[in-house]
């Protein structure tokens, strides 16, 4: 019988495999659709008639569900960094199936992600799952976590009301800061909802507790806010810049929020905590390297298309970056 941490690990890795594969399936579907109609990057929607694109969408849905359930069984310090494995899966499959060559630096990025992930898995804390939603509510009412929520919401309001009108179109940290802070609260509330569902399925009904519906409401609000500002970031800035910065900020803040609320590191010695932090930094480094090599590959691909199409290089490169194919 698998322990909770082992179950969370299996689900987190499965999620990465599903999500990483879904990018390739969707892109192959987009390429097939482009051969029979207008490319998605130019406003076409023929990909909606392509079965392979829908297979990719369903695969991604399974991945997101697995990721959601993983948070029920394992601490965020274990689950969240393992999301980087989806980038490795995507990069390796793209190398073999889409002829998007993985450069030497990209290989080193993959190695960093794998080494960092192994370090995190080995030293991950064993989470004590709460026995009721009321217990989770008590954890969320801790002074330390309330301070975190108050600081986060204050920063979000400052970014929305003051920074966004002033420099939202020129500073990528404005939109990503909002996404990441709201994202950390999303994970905490979704984890609470997931635990409530798990307990209910085990026969300990949590549906009638008002705390359960409070966490559902918070999760819904945070997800909507997160998606709105992530879309703004992707629409305004280069995707190759947004993705690694968002991953670093979101992952860091989620781990901090979980450590405060669920006391993930309680009972661990300094050596284990230091090893987890080193593993986390190694994963972040690998992620940044992988995204940097992707950007270089897209730029060189844009130059090749520019030579064939007669468009300006900047126009072709922007089309590539904003297309759903990437």
mmCIF file of C-alpha atoms in Angstrom:
data_model
loop_
_atom_site.group_PDB
_atom_site.id
_atom_site.type_symbol
_atom_site.label_atom_id
_atom_site.label_comp_id
_atom_site.label_asym_id
_atom_site.label_seq_id
_atom_site.Cartn_x
_atom_site.Cartn_y
_atom_site.Cartn_z
ATOM 1 C CA UNK A 1 0.000 0.000 0.000
ATOM 2 C CA UNK A 2 1.389 3.392 -1.020
ATOM 3 C CA UNK A 3 1.908 6.083 1.597
ATOM 4 C CA UNK A 4 0.310 9.507 1.065
ATOM 5 C CA UNK A 5 3.619 10.991 -0.108
ATOM 6 C CA UNK A 6 4.173 8.125 -2.561
ATOM 7 C CA UNK A 7 0.632 8.508 -3.901
ATOM 8 C CA UNK A 8 1.171 12.263 -4.303
ATOM 9 C CA UNK A 9 4.485 11.607 -6.063
ATOM 10 C CA UNK A 10 2.910 9.144 -8.521
ATOM 11 C CA UNK A 11 0.074 11.563 -9.274
ATOM 12 C CA UNK A 12 2.422 14.553 -9.681
ATOM 13 C CA UNK A 13 4.694 12.658 -12.102
ATOM 14 C CA UNK A 14 1.665 11.302 -13.993
ATOM 15 C CA UNK A 15 0.333 14.849 -14.235
ATOM 16 C CA UNK A 16 3.610 16.037 -15.760
ATOM 17 C CA UNK A 17 3.596 13.192 -18.290
ATOM 18 C CA UNK A 18 -0.002 13.953 -19.332
ATOM 19 C CA UNK A 19 0.530 17.727 -19.543
ATOM 20 C CA UNK A 20 3.901 17.476 -21.309
ATOM 21 C CA UNK A 21 2.450 15.036 -23.854
ATOM 22 C CA UNK A 22 -0.640 17.189 -24.368
ATOM 23 C CA UNK A 23 1.471 20.084 -25.667
ATOM 24 C CA UNK A 24 2.893 17.847 -28.392
ATOM 25 C CA UNK A 25 -0.476 16.336 -29.309
ATOM 26 C CA UNK A 26 -2.085 19.774 -29.533
ATOM 27 C CA UNK A 27 0.771 21.155 -31.603
ATOM 28 C CA UNK A 28 0.669 18.224 -34.044
ATOM 29 C CA UNK A 29 -3.086 18.799 -34.312
ATOM 30 C CA UNK A 30 -2.477 22.479 -35.013
ATOM 31 C CA UNK A 31 0.058 21.636 -37.720
ATOM 32 C CA UNK A 32 -2.378 19.252 -39.401
ATOM 33 C CA UNK A 33 -5.142 21.841 -39.208
ATOM 34 C CA UNK A 34 -2.833 24.521 -40.650
ATOM 35 C CA UNK A 35 -2.212 22.330 -43.683
ATOM 36 C CA UNK A 36 -5.944 22.350 -44.435
ATOM 37 C CA UNK A 37 -6.870 25.905 -43.520
ATOM 38 C CA UNK A 38 -5.833 29.133 -41.797
ATOM 39 C CA UNK A 39 -3.179 28.833 -39.074
ATOM 40 C CA UNK A 40 -4.307 29.488 -35.513
ATOM 41 C CA UNK A 41 -1.669 32.218 -35.267
ATOM 42 C CA UNK A 42 -3.514 34.102 -38.018
ATOM 43 C CA UNK A 43 -6.963 33.757 -36.455
ATOM 44 C CA UNK A 44 -7.963 30.382 -37.876
ATOM 45 C CA UNK A 45 -10.103 27.869 -35.947
ATOM 46 C CA UNK A 46 -9.810 24.805 -38.182
ATOM 47 C CA UNK A 47 -7.897 23.089 -35.371
ATOM 48 C CA UNK A 48 -11.279 22.636 -33.622
ATOM 49 C CA UNK A 49 -12.098 20.070 -36.322
ATOM 50 C CA UNK A 50 -8.843 18.187 -35.787
ATOM 51 C CA UNK A 51 -9.276 15.064 -33.540
ATOM 52 C CA UNK A 52 -5.619 15.081 -32.472
ATOM 53 C CA UNK A 53 -5.996 18.568 -30.977
ATOM 54 C CA UNK A 54 -8.960 17.354 -28.915
ATOM 55 C CA UNK A 55 -6.963 14.321 -27.762
ATOM 56 C CA UNK A 56 -4.317 16.765 -26.543
ATOM 57 C CA UNK A 57 -6.945 18.833 -24.722
ATOM 58 C CA UNK A 58 -8.388 15.744 -23.001
ATOM 59 C CA UNK A 59 -4.878 14.603 -22.064
ATOM 60 C CA UNK A 60 -4.165 17.991 -20.505
ATOM 61 C CA UNK A 61 -7.447 17.772 -18.556
ATOM 62 C CA UNK A 62 -6.393 14.403 -17.107
ATOM 63 C CA UNK A 63 -3.044 15.954 -16.184
ATOM 64 C CA UNK A 64 -4.651 18.861 -14.361
ATOM 65 C CA UNK A 65 -6.988 16.505 -12.467
ATOM 66 C CA UNK A 66 -4.021 14.353 -11.401
ATOM 67 C CA UNK A 67 -2.182 17.477 -10.259
ATOM 68 C CA UNK A 68 -5.232 18.581 -8.256
ATOM 69 C CA UNK A 69 -5.477 15.211 -6.489
ATOM 70 C CA UNK A 70 -1.707 15.124 -5.856
ATOM 71 C CA UNK A 71 -2.049 18.156 -3.556
ATOM 72 C CA UNK A 72 -4.517 16.174 -1.429
ATOM 73 C CA UNK A 73 -1.936 13.495 -0.646
ATOM 74 C CA UNK A 74 1.403 15.297 -0.616
ATOM 75 C CA UNK A 75 2.786 18.677 0.546
ATOM 76 C CA UNK A 76 3.160 21.518 -1.954
ATOM 77 C CA UNK A 77 6.940 21.456 -1.458
ATOM 78 C CA UNK A 78 6.895 18.036 -3.186
ATOM 79 C CA UNK A 79 4.136 18.478 -5.787
ATOM 80 C CA UNK A 80 4.705 22.008 -7.118
ATOM 81 C CA UNK A 81 8.384 21.748 -8.228
ATOM 82 C CA UNK A 82 7.667 18.454 -10.021
ATOM 83 C CA UNK A 83 5.602 20.463 -12.502
ATOM 84 C CA UNK A 84 8.924 21.211 -14.201
ATOM 85 C CA UNK A 85 8.998 17.587 -15.415
ATOM 86 C CA UNK A 86 6.244 18.452 -17.916
ATOM 87 C CA UNK A 87 8.709 20.821 -19.601
ATOM 88 C CA UNK A 88 11.218 17.969 -19.945
ATOM 89 C CA UNK A 89 8.568 15.615 -21.380
ATOM 90 C CA UNK A 90 7.495 18.293 -23.845
ATOM 91 C CA UNK A 91 11.063 19.151 -24.893
ATOM 92 C CA UNK A 92 12.104 15.506 -25.405
ATOM 93 C CA UNK A 93 8.943 14.565 -27.342
ATOM 94 C CA UNK A 94 9.273 17.714 -29.483
ATOM 95 C CA UNK A 95 12.844 16.673 -30.324
ATOM 96 C CA UNK A 96 11.717 13.298 -31.696
ATOM 97 C CA UNK A 97 8.193 13.995 -32.969
ATOM 98 C CA UNK A 98 8.249 17.628 -34.111
ATOM 99 C CA UNK A 99 11.872 17.917 -35.232
ATOM 100 C CA UNK A 100 12.426 20.740 -32.714
ATOM 101 C CA UNK A 101 16.018 19.984 -31.845
ATOM 102 C CA UNK A 102 16.985 19.894 -28.178
ATOM 103 C CA UNK A 103 20.290 21.761 -27.933
ATOM 104 C CA UNK A 104 23.124 20.882 -25.557
ATOM 105 C CA UNK A 105 22.077 23.603 -23.107
ATOM 106 C CA UNK A 106 18.549 22.208 -23.262
ATOM 107 C CA UNK A 107 19.888 18.779 -22.294
ATOM 108 C CA UNK A 108 21.689 20.359 -19.332
ATOM 109 C CA UNK A 109 18.427 22.062 -18.380
ATOM 110 C CA UNK A 110 16.663 18.669 -18.394
ATOM 111 C CA UNK A 111 19.431 17.160 -16.264
ATOM 112 C CA UNK A 112 19.135 20.019 -13.735
ATOM 113 C CA UNK A 113 15.356 19.514 -13.480
ATOM 114 C CA UNK A 114 15.738 15.764 -12.963
ATOM 115 C CA UNK A 115 18.532 16.076 -10.376
ATOM 116 C CA UNK A 116 16.641 18.788 -8.483
ATOM 117 C CA UNK A 117 13.415 16.756 -8.552
ATOM 118 C CA UNK A 118 15.186 13.674 -7.178
ATOM 119 C CA UNK A 119 16.671 15.755 -4.341
ATOM 120 C CA UNK A 120 13.216 17.116 -3.472
ATOM 121 C CA UNK A 121 11.600 13.652 -3.558
ATOM 122 C CA UNK A 122 14.286 12.107 -1.338
ATOM 123 C CA UNK A 123 14.053 14.815 1.324
ATOM 124 C CA UNK A 124 10.336 15.706 1.045
ATOM 125 C CA UNK A 125 8.504 15.932 4.396
ATOM 126 C CA UNK A 126 5.781 13.454 5.295
ATOM 127 C CA UNK A 127 2.555 15.437 5.449
ATOM 128 C CA UNK A 128 0.021 14.920 8.221
ATOM 129 C CA UNK A 129 -3.338 15.126 6.427
ATOM 130 C CA UNK A 130 -6.015 17.030 8.402
ATOM 131 C CA UNK A 131 -8.971 14.939 9.570
ATOM 132 C CA UNK A 132 -11.678 17.525 8.851
ATOM 133 C CA UNK A 133 -12.366 20.822 7.106
ATOM 134 C CA UNK A 134 -12.651 22.433 10.523
ATOM 135 C CA UNK A 135 -9.053 21.423 11.206
ATOM 136 C CA UNK A 136 -7.982 23.020 7.909
ATOM 137 C CA UNK A 137 -9.947 26.127 8.881
ATOM 138 C CA UNK A 138 -8.001 26.272 12.144
ATOM 139 C CA UNK A 139 -4.747 26.060 10.187
ATOM 140 C CA UNK A 140 -5.894 28.887 7.890
ATOM 141 C CA UNK A 141 -6.697 31.066 10.915
ATOM 142 C CA UNK A 142 -3.150 30.891 12.288
ATOM 143 C CA UNK A 143 -1.737 34.411 12.821
ATOM 144 C CA UNK A 144 1.279 33.663 10.584
ATOM 145 C CA UNK A 145 -0.897 32.570 7.661
ATOM 146 C CA UNK A 146 -3.317 35.475 8.136
ATOM 147 C CA UNK A 147 -0.316 37.822 7.949
ATOM 148 C CA UNK A 148 0.768 36.104 4.707
ATOM 149 C CA UNK A 149 -2.746 36.509 3.243
ATOM 150 C CA UNK A 150 -2.938 40.162 4.350
ATOM 151 C CA UNK A 151 0.480 40.981 2.844
ATOM 152 C CA UNK A 152 -0.370 39.108 -0.380
ATOM 153 C CA UNK A 153 -3.710 40.867 -0.852
ATOM 154 C CA UNK A 154 -2.167 44.255 -0.036
ATOM 155 C CA UNK A 155 0.501 43.719 -2.679
ATOM 156 C CA UNK A 156 -2.107 42.510 -5.207
ATOM 157 C CA UNK A 157 -4.285 45.584 -4.615
ATOM 158 C CA UNK A 158 -1.249 47.870 -4.930
ATOM 159 C CA UNK A 159 -0.238 46.186 -8.183
ATOM 160 C CA UNK A 160 -3.774 46.409 -9.623
ATOM 161 C CA UNK A 161 -4.675 49.930 -8.497
ATOM 162 C CA UNK A 162 -1.313 51.681 -8.725
ATOM 163 C CA UNK A 163 1.292 49.720 -10.684
ATOM 164 C CA UNK A 164 -0.873 48.303 -13.491
ATOM 165 C CA UNK A 165 -2.037 51.719 -14.848
ATOM 166 C CA UNK A 166 1.469 53.114 -14.406
ATOM 167 C CA UNK A 167 3.742 50.377 -15.772
ATOM 168 C CA UNK A 168 1.656 47.242 -16.412
ATOM 169 C CA UNK A 169 2.458 47.357 -20.139
ATOM 170 C CA UNK A 170 6.199 47.732 -19.618
ATOM 171 C CA UNK A 171 7.067 45.739 -16.472
ATOM 172 C CA UNK A 172 6.413 41.985 -16.649
ATOM 173 C CA UNK A 173 6.557 41.640 -12.842
ATOM 174 C CA UNK A 174 3.258 43.511 -12.395
ATOM 175 C CA UNK A 175 1.001 40.920 -14.042
ATOM 176 C CA UNK A 176 3.113 37.939 -12.985
ATOM 177 C CA UNK A 177 3.228 39.189 -9.393
ATOM 178 C CA UNK A 178 -0.584 39.258 -9.280
ATOM 179 C CA UNK A 179 -0.815 35.776 -10.878
ATOM 180 C CA UNK A 180 1.748 34.253 -8.524
ATOM 181 C CA UNK A 181 0.330 35.686 -5.300
ATOM 182 C CA UNK A 182 -3.221 34.682 -6.238
ATOM 183 C CA UNK A 183 -1.899 31.324 -7.428
ATOM 184 C CA UNK A 184 -0.379 30.517 -4.036
ATOM 185 C CA UNK A 185 -3.778 31.135 -2.406
ATOM 186 C CA UNK A 186 -5.442 29.085 -5.162
ATOM 187 C CA UNK A 187 -3.325 26.049 -4.273
ATOM 188 C CA UNK A 188 -4.068 26.382 -0.550
ATOM 189 C CA UNK A 189 -7.831 26.601 -1.102
ATOM 190 C CA UNK A 190 -7.862 23.839 -3.735
ATOM 191 C CA UNK A 191 -5.899 21.608 -1.361
ATOM 192 C CA UNK A 192 -8.533 22.256 1.322
ATOM 193 C CA UNK A 193 -11.364 21.431 -1.118
ATOM 194 C CA UNK A 194 -9.543 18.289 -2.274
ATOM 195 C CA UNK A 195 -9.094 17.049 1.291
ATOM 196 C CA UNK A 196 -12.806 17.721 1.963
ATOM 197 C CA UNK A 197 -13.770 15.652 -1.098
ATOM 198 C CA UNK A 198 -11.388 12.841 -0.072
ATOM 199 C CA UNK A 199 -12.806 12.706 3.464
ATOM 200 C CA UNK A 200 -16.379 12.762 2.126
ATOM 201 C CA UNK A 201 -15.661 9.826 -0.200
ATOM 202 C CA UNK A 202 -14.213 7.964 2.783
ATOM 203 C CA UNK A 203 -17.521 8.391 4.602
ATOM 204 C CA UNK A 204 -16.701 11.460 6.706
ATOM 205 C CA UNK A 205 -19.112 13.967 5.175
ATOM 206 C CA UNK A 206 -17.652 17.480 4.860
ATOM 207 C CA UNK A 207 -20.206 18.900 2.412
ATOM 208 C CA UNK A 208 -22.409 20.534 5.033
ATOM 209 C CA UNK A 209 -19.621 22.476 6.675
ATOM 210 C CA UNK A 210 -19.723 26.176 5.693
ATOM 211 C CA UNK A 211 -15.906 26.166 5.706
ATOM 212 C CA UNK A 212 -15.930 23.784 2.724
ATOM 213 C CA UNK A 213 -17.974 26.207 0.623
ATOM 214 C CA UNK A 214 -15.854 29.126 1.764
ATOM 215 C CA UNK A 215 -12.755 27.370 0.415
ATOM 216 C CA UNK A 216 -14.637 26.577 -2.829
ATOM 217 C CA UNK A 217 -15.551 30.268 -3.231
ATOM 218 C CA UNK A 218 -11.981 31.411 -2.525
ATOM 219 C CA UNK A 219 -10.601 28.869 -5.003
ATOM 220 C CA UNK A 220 -13.012 30.031 -7.728
ATOM 221 C CA UNK A 221 -12.195 33.727 -7.200
ATOM 222 C CA UNK A 222 -8.435 33.110 -7.105
ATOM 223 C CA UNK A 223 -8.472 30.923 -10.231
ATOM 224 C CA UNK A 224 -10.407 33.550 -12.217
ATOM 225 C CA UNK A 225 -8.052 36.336 -11.079
ATOM 226 C CA UNK A 226 -5.029 34.197 -11.816
ATOM 227 C CA UNK A 227 -6.191 33.374 -15.351
ATOM 228 C CA UNK A 228 -7.166 36.965 -16.173
ATOM 229 C CA UNK A 229 -3.756 38.356 -15.299
ATOM 230 C CA UNK A 230 -1.807 35.435 -16.748
ATOM 231 C CA UNK A 231 -3.576 36.032 -20.069
ATOM 232 C CA UNK A 232 -2.718 39.732 -19.806
ATOM 233 C CA UNK A 233 0.930 38.858 -19.219
ATOM 234 C CA UNK A 234 1.045 36.471 -22.189
ATOM 235 C CA UNK A 235 -0.749 38.965 -24.412
ATOM 236 C CA UNK A 236 1.643 41.799 -23.502
ATOM 237 C CA UNK A 237 5.047 40.136 -23.147
ATOM 238 C CA UNK A 238 7.164 37.495 -24.827
ATOM 239 C CA UNK A 239 5.953 34.024 -23.754
ATOM 240 C CA UNK A 240 9.553 32.862 -23.321
ATOM 241 C CA UNK A 241 9.993 35.582 -20.668
ATOM 242 C CA UNK A 242 6.637 35.127 -18.938
ATOM 243 C CA UNK A 243 6.825 31.328 -18.488
ATOM 244 C CA UNK A 244 10.072 30.962 -16.486
ATOM 245 C CA UNK A 245 9.447 34.061 -14.323
ATOM 246 C CA UNK A 246 5.904 32.903 -13.566
ATOM 247 C CA UNK A 247 7.097 29.381 -12.738
ATOM 248 C CA UNK A 248 9.770 30.682 -10.357
ATOM 249 C CA UNK A 249 7.479 33.144 -8.555
ATOM 250 C CA UNK A 250 4.428 30.884 -8.412
ATOM 251 C CA UNK A 251 6.388 27.866 -7.164
ATOM 252 C CA UNK A 252 8.294 29.876 -4.555
ATOM 253 C CA UNK A 253 5.202 31.601 -3.150
ATOM 254 C CA UNK A 254 3.194 28.357 -3.130
ATOM 255 C CA UNK A 255 5.885 26.571 -1.136
ATOM 256 C CA UNK A 256 6.099 29.507 1.308
ATOM 257 C CA UNK A 257 2.301 29.605 1.760
ATOM 258 C CA UNK A 258 2.130 25.834 2.291
ATOM 259 C CA UNK A 259 5.034 25.869 4.749
ATOM 260 C CA UNK A 260 3.220 28.537 6.795
ATOM 261 C CA UNK A 261 -0.291 27.072 6.665
ATOM 262 C CA UNK A 262 0.385 23.330 6.744
ATOM 263 C CA UNK A 263 3.770 23.531 8.537
ATOM 264 C CA UNK A 264 5.370 21.285 5.908
ATOM 265 C CA UNK A 265 8.851 21.522 7.417
ATOM 266 C CA UNK A 266 7.895 20.864 11.036
ATOM 267 C CA UNK A 267 9.907 17.954 12.436
ATOM 268 C CA UNK A 268 12.511 18.046 9.656
ATOM 269 C CA UNK A 269 16.175 18.646 10.409
ATOM 270 C CA UNK A 270 18.186 21.477 8.918
ATOM 271 C CA UNK A 271 20.003 19.157 6.517
ATOM 272 C CA UNK A 272 16.768 17.916 4.912
ATOM 273 C CA UNK A 273 15.345 21.428 4.558
ATOM 274 C CA UNK A 274 18.615 22.679 3.042
ATOM 275 C CA UNK A 275 18.619 19.748 0.587
ATOM 276 C CA UNK A 276 15.034 20.525 -0.474
ATOM 277 C CA UNK A 277 15.912 24.188 -1.027
ATOM 278 C CA UNK A 278 18.983 23.212 -3.074
ATOM 279 C CA UNK A 279 16.857 20.809 -5.123
ATOM 280 C CA UNK A 280 14.275 23.532 -5.675
ATOM 281 C CA UNK A 281 16.932 26.016 -6.855
ATOM 282 C CA UNK A 282 18.358 23.334 -9.190
ATOM 283 C CA UNK A 283 14.899 22.752 -10.713
ATOM 284 C CA UNK A 284 14.401 26.506 -11.188
ATOM 285 C CA UNK A 285 17.797 26.777 -12.892
ATOM 286 C CA UNK A 286 16.950 23.920 -15.263
ATOM 287 C CA UNK A 287 13.585 25.474 -16.065
ATOM 288 C CA UNK A 288 15.136 28.841 -16.959
ATOM 289 C CA UNK A 289 17.773 27.124 -19.156
ATOM 290 C CA UNK A 290 15.112 25.103 -20.986
ATOM 291 C CA UNK A 291 12.985 28.178 -21.670
ATOM 292 C CA UNK A 292 16.048 30.106 -22.841
ATOM 293 C CA UNK A 293 16.887 27.382 -25.383
ATOM 294 C CA UNK A 294 13.225 27.278 -26.515
ATOM 295 C CA UNK A 295 13.360 31.035 -27.159
ATOM 296 C CA UNK A 296 16.568 30.604 -29.177
ATOM 297 C CA UNK A 297 14.992 27.805 -31.215
ATOM 298 C CA UNK A 298 11.866 29.883 -31.925
ATOM 299 C CA UNK A 299 14.010 32.832 -33.007
ATOM 300 C CA UNK A 300 16.012 30.729 -35.461
ATOM 301 C CA UNK A 301 12.777 29.141 -36.729
ATOM 302 C CA UNK A 302 11.358 32.631 -37.250
ATOM 303 C CA UNK A 303 14.401 33.592 -39.328
ATOM 304 C CA UNK A 304 13.918 30.564 -41.582
ATOM 305 C CA UNK A 305 10.222 31.388 -42.154
ATOM 306 C CA UNK A 306 11.097 35.051 -42.709
ATOM 307 C CA UNK A 307 13.497 34.097 -45.519
ATOM 308 C CA UNK A 308 10.736 32.085 -47.200
ATOM 309 C CA UNK A 309 7.823 34.463 -46.620
ATOM 310 C CA UNK A 310 9.352 37.857 -47.305
ATOM 311 C CA UNK A 311 7.929 39.312 -44.059
ATOM 312 C CA UNK A 312 9.977 41.321 -41.621
ATOM 313 C CA UNK A 313 11.740 39.111 -39.062
ATOM 314 C CA UNK A 314 10.119 40.927 -36.116
ATOM 315 C CA UNK A 315 6.626 40.359 -37.539
ATOM 316 C CA UNK A 316 7.258 36.661 -38.137
ATOM 317 C CA UNK A 317 8.870 36.178 -34.716
ATOM 318 C CA UNK A 318 5.968 37.819 -32.882
ATOM 319 C CA UNK A 319 3.495 35.672 -34.818
ATOM 320 C CA UNK A 320 5.370 32.568 -33.655
ATOM 321 C CA UNK A 321 5.441 33.601 -30.001
ATOM 322 C CA UNK A 322 1.763 34.484 -29.771
ATOM 323 C CA UNK A 323 0.480 31.537 -31.767
ATOM 324 C CA UNK A 324 -1.281 28.758 -29.794
ATOM 325 C CA UNK A 325 1.104 26.353 -31.522
ATOM 326 C CA UNK A 326 3.734 27.349 -28.993
#
